[in-house]
mmCIF file of N, CA, C and O in Angstrom:
data_model
loop_
_atom_site.group_PDB
_atom_site.id
_atom_site.type_symbol
_atom_site.label_atom_id
_atom_site.label_comp_id
_atom_site.label_asym_id
_atom_site.label_seq_id
_atom_site.Cartn_x
_atom_site.Cartn_y
_atom_site.Cartn_z
ATOM 1 N N UNK A 1 -0.121 17.628 -6.319
ATOM 2 C CA UNK A 1 0.798 16.691 -6.903
ATOM 3 C C UNK A 1 1.544 15.998 -5.770
ATOM 4 O O UNK A 1 1.974 16.627 -4.825
ATOM 5 N N UNK A 2 1.656 14.722 -5.879
ATOM 6 C CA UNK A 2 2.426 13.954 -4.922
ATOM 7 C C UNK A 2 3.717 13.560 -5.616
ATOM 8 O O UNK A 2 3.704 13.050 -6.733
ATOM 9 N N UNK A 3 4.821 13.816 -4.956
ATOM 10 C CA UNK A 3 6.110 13.522 -5.564
ATOM 11 C C UNK A 3 6.848 12.469 -4.763
ATOM 12 O O UNK A 3 6.772 12.425 -3.542
ATOM 13 N N UNK A 4 7.547 11.614 -5.474
ATOM 14 C CA UNK A 4 8.374 10.582 -4.859
ATOM 15 C C UNK A 4 9.515 10.313 -5.825
ATOM 16 O O UNK A 4 9.303 10.273 -7.033
ATOM 17 N N UNK A 5 10.698 10.133 -5.290
ATOM 18 C CA UNK A 5 11.830 9.844 -6.168
ATOM 19 C C UNK A 5 11.641 8.476 -6.817
ATOM 20 O O UNK A 5 10.912 7.620 -6.302
ATOM 21 N N UNK A 6 12.305 8.273 -7.940
ATOM 22 C CA UNK A 6 12.230 6.987 -8.637
ATOM 23 C C UNK A 6 12.752 5.867 -7.740
ATOM 24 O O UNK A 6 12.191 4.764 -7.717
ATOM 25 N N UNK A 7 13.794 6.155 -6.979
ATOM 26 C CA UNK A 7 14.371 5.151 -6.085
ATOM 27 C C UNK A 7 13.387 4.769 -4.988
ATOM 28 O O UNK A 7 13.204 3.592 -4.673
ATOM 29 N N UNK A 8 12.731 5.764 -4.393
ATOM 30 C CA UNK A 8 11.757 5.487 -3.332
ATOM 31 C C UNK A 8 10.560 4.732 -3.900
ATOM 32 O O UNK A 8 10.037 3.809 -3.263
ATOM 33 N N UNK A 9 10.118 5.098 -5.094
ATOM 34 C CA UNK A 9 9.009 4.405 -5.735
ATOM 35 C C UNK A 9 9.342 2.956 -6.029
ATOM 36 O O UNK A 9 8.531 2.052 -5.786
ATOM 37 N N UNK A 10 10.548 2.720 -6.528
ATOM 38 C CA UNK A 10 10.977 1.352 -6.828
ATOM 39 C C UNK A 10 11.072 0.524 -5.549
ATOM 40 O O UNK A 10 10.673 -0.641 -5.518
ATOM 41 N N UNK A 11 11.578 1.127 -4.476
ATOM 42 C CA UNK A 11 11.674 0.423 -3.194
ATOM 43 C C UNK A 11 10.290 0.075 -2.661
ATOM 44 O O UNK A 11 10.070 -1.017 -2.128
ATOM 45 N N UNK A 12 9.340 0.991 -2.827
ATOM 46 C CA UNK A 12 7.967 0.741 -2.379
ATOM 47 C C UNK A 12 7.340 -0.403 -3.173
ATOM 48 O O UNK A 12 6.707 -1.292 -2.607
ATOM 49 N N UNK A 13 7.522 -0.394 -4.479
ATOM 50 C CA UNK A 13 6.992 -1.470 -5.328
ATOM 51 C C UNK A 13 7.620 -2.807 -4.932
ATOM 52 O O UNK A 13 6.918 -3.817 -4.787
ATOM 53 N N UNK A 14 8.933 -2.819 -4.720
ATOM 54 C CA UNK A 14 9.606 -4.056 -4.308
ATOM 55 C C UNK A 14 9.044 -4.573 -2.991
ATOM 56 O O UNK A 14 8.812 -5.776 -2.824
ATOM 57 N N UNK A 15 8.829 -3.670 -2.042
ATOM 58 C CA UNK A 15 8.290 -4.051 -0.738
ATOM 59 C C UNK A 15 6.884 -4.638 -0.878
ATOM 60 O O UNK A 15 6.587 -5.694 -0.322
ATOM 61 N N UNK A 16 6.035 -3.964 -1.641
ATOM 62 C CA UNK A 16 4.653 -4.438 -1.817
ATOM 63 C C UNK A 16 4.640 -5.798 -2.501
ATOM 64 O O UNK A 16 3.906 -6.704 -2.103
ATOM 65 N N UNK A 17 5.464 -5.973 -3.522
ATOM 66 C CA UNK A 17 5.520 -7.260 -4.225
ATOM 67 C C UNK A 17 6.016 -8.375 -3.312
ATOM 68 O O UNK A 17 5.485 -9.483 -3.317
ATOM 69 N N UNK A 18 7.040 -8.090 -2.505
ATOM 70 C CA UNK A 18 7.572 -9.101 -1.588
ATOM 71 C C UNK A 18 6.532 -9.486 -0.540
ATOM 72 O O UNK A 18 6.364 -10.670 -0.213
ATOM 73 N N UNK A 19 5.815 -8.504 -0.027
ATOM 74 C CA UNK A 19 4.774 -8.782 0.971
ATOM 75 C C UNK A 19 3.627 -9.582 0.345
ATOM 76 O O UNK A 19 3.097 -10.493 0.972
ATOM 77 N N UNK A 20 3.261 -9.245 -0.874
ATOM 78 C CA UNK A 20 2.185 -9.971 -1.555
ATOM 79 C C UNK A 20 2.594 -11.421 -1.801
ATOM 80 O O UNK A 20 1.793 -12.343 -1.606
ATOM 81 N N UNK A 21 3.839 -11.632 -2.218
ATOM 82 C CA UNK A 21 4.334 -12.995 -2.441
ATOM 83 C C UNK A 21 4.343 -13.806 -1.148
ATOM 84 O O UNK A 21 4.160 -15.020 -1.167
ATOM 85 N N UNK A 22 4.541 -13.123 -0.025
ATOM 86 C CA UNK A 22 4.555 -13.800 1.275
ATOM 87 C C UNK A 22 3.140 -13.981 1.828
ATOM 88 O O UNK A 22 2.965 -14.502 2.916
ATOM 89 N N UNK A 23 2.146 -13.530 1.060
ATOM 90 C CA UNK A 23 0.762 -13.690 1.479
ATOM 91 C C UNK A 23 0.269 -12.618 2.430
ATOM 92 O O UNK A 23 -0.767 -12.768 3.075
ATOM 93 N N UNK A 24 0.997 -11.537 2.532
ATOM 94 C CA UNK A 24 0.617 -10.445 3.424
ATOM 95 C C UNK A 24 -0.123 -9.347 2.657
ATOM 96 O O UNK A 24 0.171 -9.090 1.489
ATOM 97 N N UNK A 25 -1.036 -8.702 3.338
ATOM 98 C CA UNK A 25 -1.742 -7.568 2.760
ATOM 99 C C UNK A 25 -0.995 -6.292 3.146
ATOM 100 O O UNK A 25 -0.536 -6.152 4.287
ATOM 101 N N UNK A 26 -0.870 -5.375 2.231
ATOM 102 C CA UNK A 26 -0.174 -4.113 2.492
ATOM 103 C C UNK A 26 -1.194 -2.986 2.478
ATOM 104 O O UNK A 26 -2.006 -2.878 1.567
ATOM 105 N N UNK A 27 -1.164 -2.173 3.518
ATOM 106 C CA UNK A 27 -2.007 -0.983 3.590
ATOM 107 C C UNK A 27 -1.100 0.235 3.577
ATOM 108 O O UNK A 27 -0.153 0.326 4.363
ATOM 109 N N UNK A 28 -1.367 1.152 2.692
ATOM 110 C CA UNK A 28 -0.568 2.361 2.561
ATOM 111 C C UNK A 28 -1.406 3.547 3.001
ATOM 112 O O UNK A 28 -2.501 3.765 2.497
ATOM 113 N N UNK A 29 -0.912 4.293 3.964
ATOM 114 C CA UNK A 29 -1.592 5.495 4.432
ATOM 115 C C UNK A 29 -0.769 6.701 4.001
ATOM 116 O O UNK A 29 0.432 6.761 4.269
ATOM 117 N N UNK A 30 -1.407 7.639 3.336
ATOM 118 C CA UNK A 30 -0.725 8.830 2.842
ATOM 119 C C UNK A 30 -1.336 10.047 3.517
ATOM 120 O O UNK A 30 -2.556 10.210 3.532
ATOM 121 N N UNK A 31 -0.497 10.891 4.071
ATOM 122 C CA UNK A 31 -0.941 12.138 4.664
ATOM 123 C C UNK A 31 -0.464 13.267 3.757
ATOM 124 O O UNK A 31 0.712 13.309 3.387
ATOM 125 N N UNK A 32 -1.374 14.147 3.395
ATOM 126 C CA UNK A 32 -1.017 15.236 2.486
ATOM 127 C C UNK A 32 -1.366 16.589 3.090
ATOM 128 O O UNK A 32 -2.182 16.687 3.995
ATOM 129 N N UNK A 33 -0.754 17.594 2.573
ATOM 130 C CA UNK A 33 -1.088 18.978 2.886
ATOM 131 C C UNK A 33 -1.572 19.604 1.595
ATOM 132 O O UNK A 33 -0.897 19.516 0.567
ATOM 133 N N UNK A 34 -2.741 20.198 1.638
ATOM 134 C CA UNK A 34 -3.326 20.784 0.440
ATOM 135 C C UNK A 34 -3.273 22.304 0.518
ATOM 136 O O UNK A 34 -3.603 22.888 1.541
ATOM 137 N N UNK A 35 -2.850 22.921 -0.570
ATOM 138 C CA UNK A 35 -2.840 24.371 -0.676
ATOM 139 C C UNK A 35 -3.777 24.732 -1.818
ATOM 140 O O UNK A 35 -3.631 24.232 -2.927
ATOM 141 N N UNK A 36 -4.748 25.569 -1.535
ATOM 142 C CA UNK A 36 -5.677 26.015 -2.569
ATOM 143 C C UNK A 36 -5.494 27.516 -2.757
ATOM 144 O O UNK A 36 -5.682 28.295 -1.822
ATOM 145 N N UNK A 37 -5.117 27.903 -3.948
ATOM 146 C CA UNK A 37 -4.899 29.317 -4.236
ATOM 147 C C UNK A 37 -5.115 29.565 -5.721
ATOM 148 O O UNK A 37 -5.005 28.661 -6.542
ATOM 149 N N UNK A 38 -5.410 30.795 -6.053
ATOM 150 C CA UNK A 38 -5.588 31.189 -7.447
ATOM 151 C C UNK A 38 -4.214 31.567 -7.985
ATOM 152 O O UNK A 38 -3.476 32.327 -7.365
ATOM 153 N N UNK A 39 -3.872 31.012 -9.127
ATOM 154 C CA UNK A 39 -2.597 31.315 -9.769
ATOM 155 C C UNK A 39 -2.823 31.671 -11.221
ATOM 156 O O UNK A 39 -3.694 31.129 -11.861
ATOM 157 N N UNK A 40 -2.020 32.575 -11.717
ATOM 158 C CA UNK A 40 -2.034 32.872 -13.142
ATOM 159 C C UNK A 40 -0.973 31.996 -13.798
ATOM 160 O O UNK A 40 0.084 31.748 -13.225
ATOM 161 N N UNK A 41 -1.277 31.522 -14.979
ATOM 162 C CA UNK A 41 -0.327 30.671 -15.672
ATOM 163 C C UNK A 41 -0.492 30.849 -17.161
ATOM 164 O O UNK A 41 -1.473 31.389 -17.640
ATOM 165 N N UNK A 42 0.507 30.419 -17.874
ATOM 166 C CA UNK A 42 0.474 30.430 -19.329
ATOM 167 C C UNK A 42 0.841 29.052 -19.830
ATOM 168 O O UNK A 42 1.617 28.339 -19.201
ATOM 169 N N UNK A 43 0.278 28.682 -20.938
ATOM 170 C CA UNK A 43 0.595 27.409 -21.571
ATOM 171 C C UNK A 43 1.578 27.654 -22.705
ATOM 172 O O UNK A 43 1.533 28.680 -23.368
ATOM 173 N N UNK A 44 2.471 26.711 -22.905
ATOM 174 C CA UNK A 44 3.407 26.770 -24.013
ATOM 175 C C UNK A 44 3.094 25.596 -24.928
ATOM 176 O O UNK A 44 3.083 24.450 -24.495
ATOM 177 N N UNK A 45 2.794 25.899 -26.172
ATOM 178 C CA UNK A 45 2.495 24.855 -27.149
ATOM 179 C C UNK A 45 3.432 25.055 -28.329
ATOM 180 O O UNK A 45 3.497 26.131 -28.906
ATOM 181 N N UNK A 46 4.191 24.007 -28.670
ATOM 182 C CA UNK A 46 5.139 24.082 -29.781
ATOM 183 C C UNK A 46 4.815 22.975 -30.773
ATOM 184 O O UNK A 46 4.492 21.864 -30.394
ATOM 185 N N UNK A 47 4.882 23.325 -32.039
ATOM 186 C CA UNK A 47 4.600 22.356 -33.089
ATOM 187 C C UNK A 47 5.608 22.555 -34.211
ATOM 188 O O UNK A 47 6.135 23.647 -34.416
ATOM 189 N N UNK A 48 5.905 21.488 -34.944
ATOM 190 C CA UNK A 48 6.854 21.592 -36.041
ATOM 191 C C UNK A 48 6.292 22.501 -37.134
ATOM 192 O O UNK A 48 5.082 22.730 -37.212
ATOM 193 N N UNK A 49 7.160 23.002 -37.986
ATOM 194 C CA UNK A 49 6.712 23.874 -39.078
ATOM 195 C C UNK A 49 5.880 23.124 -40.102
ATOM 196 O O UNK A 49 5.154 23.725 -40.878
ATOM 197 N N UNK A 50 5.988 21.786 -40.096
ATOM 198 C CA UNK A 50 5.194 20.981 -41.027
ATOM 199 C C UNK A 50 3.834 20.599 -40.432
ATOM 200 O O UNK A 50 3.057 19.903 -41.069
ATOM 201 N N UNK A 51 3.583 21.046 -39.196
ATOM 202 C CA UNK A 51 2.304 20.815 -38.501
ATOM 203 C C UNK A 51 2.004 19.334 -38.293
ATOM 204 O O UNK A 51 0.851 18.918 -38.325
ATOM 205 N N UNK A 52 3.026 18.545 -38.055
ATOM 206 C CA UNK A 52 2.805 17.125 -37.763
ATOM 207 C C UNK A 52 2.139 17.001 -36.401
ATOM 208 O O UNK A 52 2.644 17.506 -35.403
ATOM 209 N N UNK A 53 1.020 16.338 -36.352
ATOM 210 C CA UNK A 53 0.281 16.209 -35.093
ATOM 211 C C UNK A 53 0.977 15.279 -34.105
ATOM 212 O O UNK A 53 0.669 15.300 -32.915
ATOM 213 N N UNK A 54 1.935 14.477 -34.570
ATOM 214 C CA UNK A 54 2.675 13.615 -33.660
ATOM 215 C C UNK A 54 3.947 14.283 -33.141
ATOM 216 O O UNK A 54 4.758 13.658 -32.483
ATOM 217 N N UNK A 55 4.107 15.570 -33.416
ATOM 218 C CA UNK A 55 5.282 16.317 -32.975
ATOM 219 C C UNK A 55 4.861 17.605 -32.268
ATOM 220 O O UNK A 55 5.309 18.680 -32.585
ATOM 221 N N UNK A 56 3.966 17.484 -31.296
ATOM 222 C CA UNK A 56 3.472 18.652 -30.549
ATOM 223 C C UNK A 56 3.938 18.533 -29.111
ATOM 224 O O UNK A 56 3.849 17.479 -28.503
ATOM 225 N N UNK A 57 4.459 19.627 -28.567
ATOM 226 C CA UNK A 57 4.881 19.675 -27.177
ATOM 227 C C UNK A 57 3.982 20.650 -26.442
ATOM 228 O O UNK A 57 3.789 21.785 -26.883
ATOM 229 N N UNK A 58 3.398 20.216 -25.327
ATOM 230 C CA UNK A 58 2.550 21.074 -24.510
ATOM 231 C C UNK A 58 3.147 21.099 -23.115
ATOM 232 O O UNK A 58 3.398 20.055 -22.524
ATOM 233 N N UNK A 59 3.395 22.282 -22.583
ATOM 234 C CA UNK A 59 3.973 22.410 -21.254
ATOM 235 C C UNK A 59 3.104 23.325 -20.412
ATOM 236 O O UNK A 59 2.823 24.459 -20.802
ATOM 237 N N UNK A 60 2.672 22.830 -19.268
ATOM 238 C CA UNK A 60 1.925 23.656 -18.335
ATOM 239 C C UNK A 60 0.432 23.697 -18.585
ATOM 240 O O UNK A 60 -0.295 24.335 -17.850
ATOM 241 N N UNK A 61 -0.046 23.028 -19.604
ATOM 242 C CA UNK A 61 -1.471 23.063 -19.915
ATOM 243 C C UNK A 61 -2.236 22.120 -19.005
ATOM 244 O O UNK A 61 -1.747 21.077 -18.618
ATOM 245 N N UNK A 62 -3.437 22.501 -18.672
ATOM 246 C CA UNK A 62 -4.310 21.660 -17.860
ATOM 247 C C UNK A 62 -5.231 20.908 -18.806
ATOM 248 O O UNK A 62 -6.390 21.243 -18.985
ATOM 249 N N UNK A 63 -4.684 19.889 -19.442
ATOM 250 C CA UNK A 63 -5.438 19.153 -20.446
ATOM 251 C C UNK A 63 -6.509 18.260 -19.838
ATOM 252 O O UNK A 63 -7.368 17.759 -20.544
ATOM 253 N N UNK A 64 -6.460 18.060 -18.522
ATOM 254 C CA UNK A 64 -7.442 17.208 -17.876
ATOM 255 C C UNK A 64 -8.722 17.961 -17.524
ATOM 256 O O UNK A 64 -9.681 17.378 -17.062
ATOM 257 N N UNK A 65 -8.754 19.230 -17.735
ATOM 258 C CA UNK A 65 -9.944 20.017 -17.432
ATOM 259 C C UNK A 65 -11.002 19.788 -18.489
ATOM 260 O O UNK A 65 -10.708 19.612 -19.656
ATOM 261 N N UNK A 66 -12.261 19.820 -18.091
ATOM 262 C CA UNK A 66 -13.334 19.561 -19.035
ATOM 263 C C UNK A 66 -13.603 20.740 -19.958
ATOM 264 O O UNK A 66 -14.307 20.600 -20.942
ATOM 265 N N UNK A 67 -13.055 21.903 -19.664
ATOM 266 C CA UNK A 67 -13.256 23.061 -20.530
ATOM 267 C C UNK A 67 -12.108 23.232 -21.525
ATOM 268 O O UNK A 67 -12.095 24.167 -22.300
ATOM 269 N N UNK A 68 -11.123 22.371 -21.472
ATOM 270 C CA UNK A 68 -10.041 22.430 -22.439
ATOM 271 C C UNK A 68 -8.804 23.103 -21.883
ATOM 272 O O UNK A 68 -8.803 23.617 -20.768
ATOM 273 N N UNK A 69 -7.731 23.130 -22.655
ATOM 274 C CA UNK A 69 -6.454 23.683 -22.194
ATOM 275 C C UNK A 69 -6.572 25.144 -21.847
ATOM 276 O O UNK A 69 -7.231 25.924 -22.525
ATOM 277 N N UNK A 70 -5.935 25.533 -20.740
ATOM 278 C CA UNK A 70 -5.800 26.937 -20.400
ATOM 279 C C UNK A 70 -6.932 27.552 -19.619
ATOM 280 O O UNK A 70 -6.843 28.700 -19.194
ATOM 281 N N UNK A 71 -8.003 26.852 -19.397
ATOM 282 C CA UNK A 71 -9.133 27.418 -18.655
ATOM 283 C C UNK A 71 -9.001 27.108 -17.187
ATOM 284 O O UNK A 71 -8.601 26.040 -16.800
ATOM 285 N N UNK A 72 -9.379 28.078 -16.355
ATOM 286 C CA UNK A 72 -9.349 27.860 -14.914
ATOM 287 C C UNK A 72 -10.726 27.547 -14.399
ATOM 288 O O UNK A 72 -11.708 27.847 -14.941
#
C-alpha cells in the first residue's frame, strides 16, 4: 500500500495540472520498499438485520483476490 496525505496528494495534482497547462511533461519516480510475509487475518462482515444488500460493511477482506474473500 502506498500512502500519501490528502494535502500532499492535492499539492501533487495541482503541480501536475500547472505543469501540463504550461506545456511541460511531468515524470514521477516512486521508490518503494516491499515486505513479503505470511500474516493471519480475519474478515469482519456486517449486514443489517433486514439483509439489505446495499447495507453491507466489509473490513479487512481481500475482495480483489480471484479465490474470493478471506483466501490467502
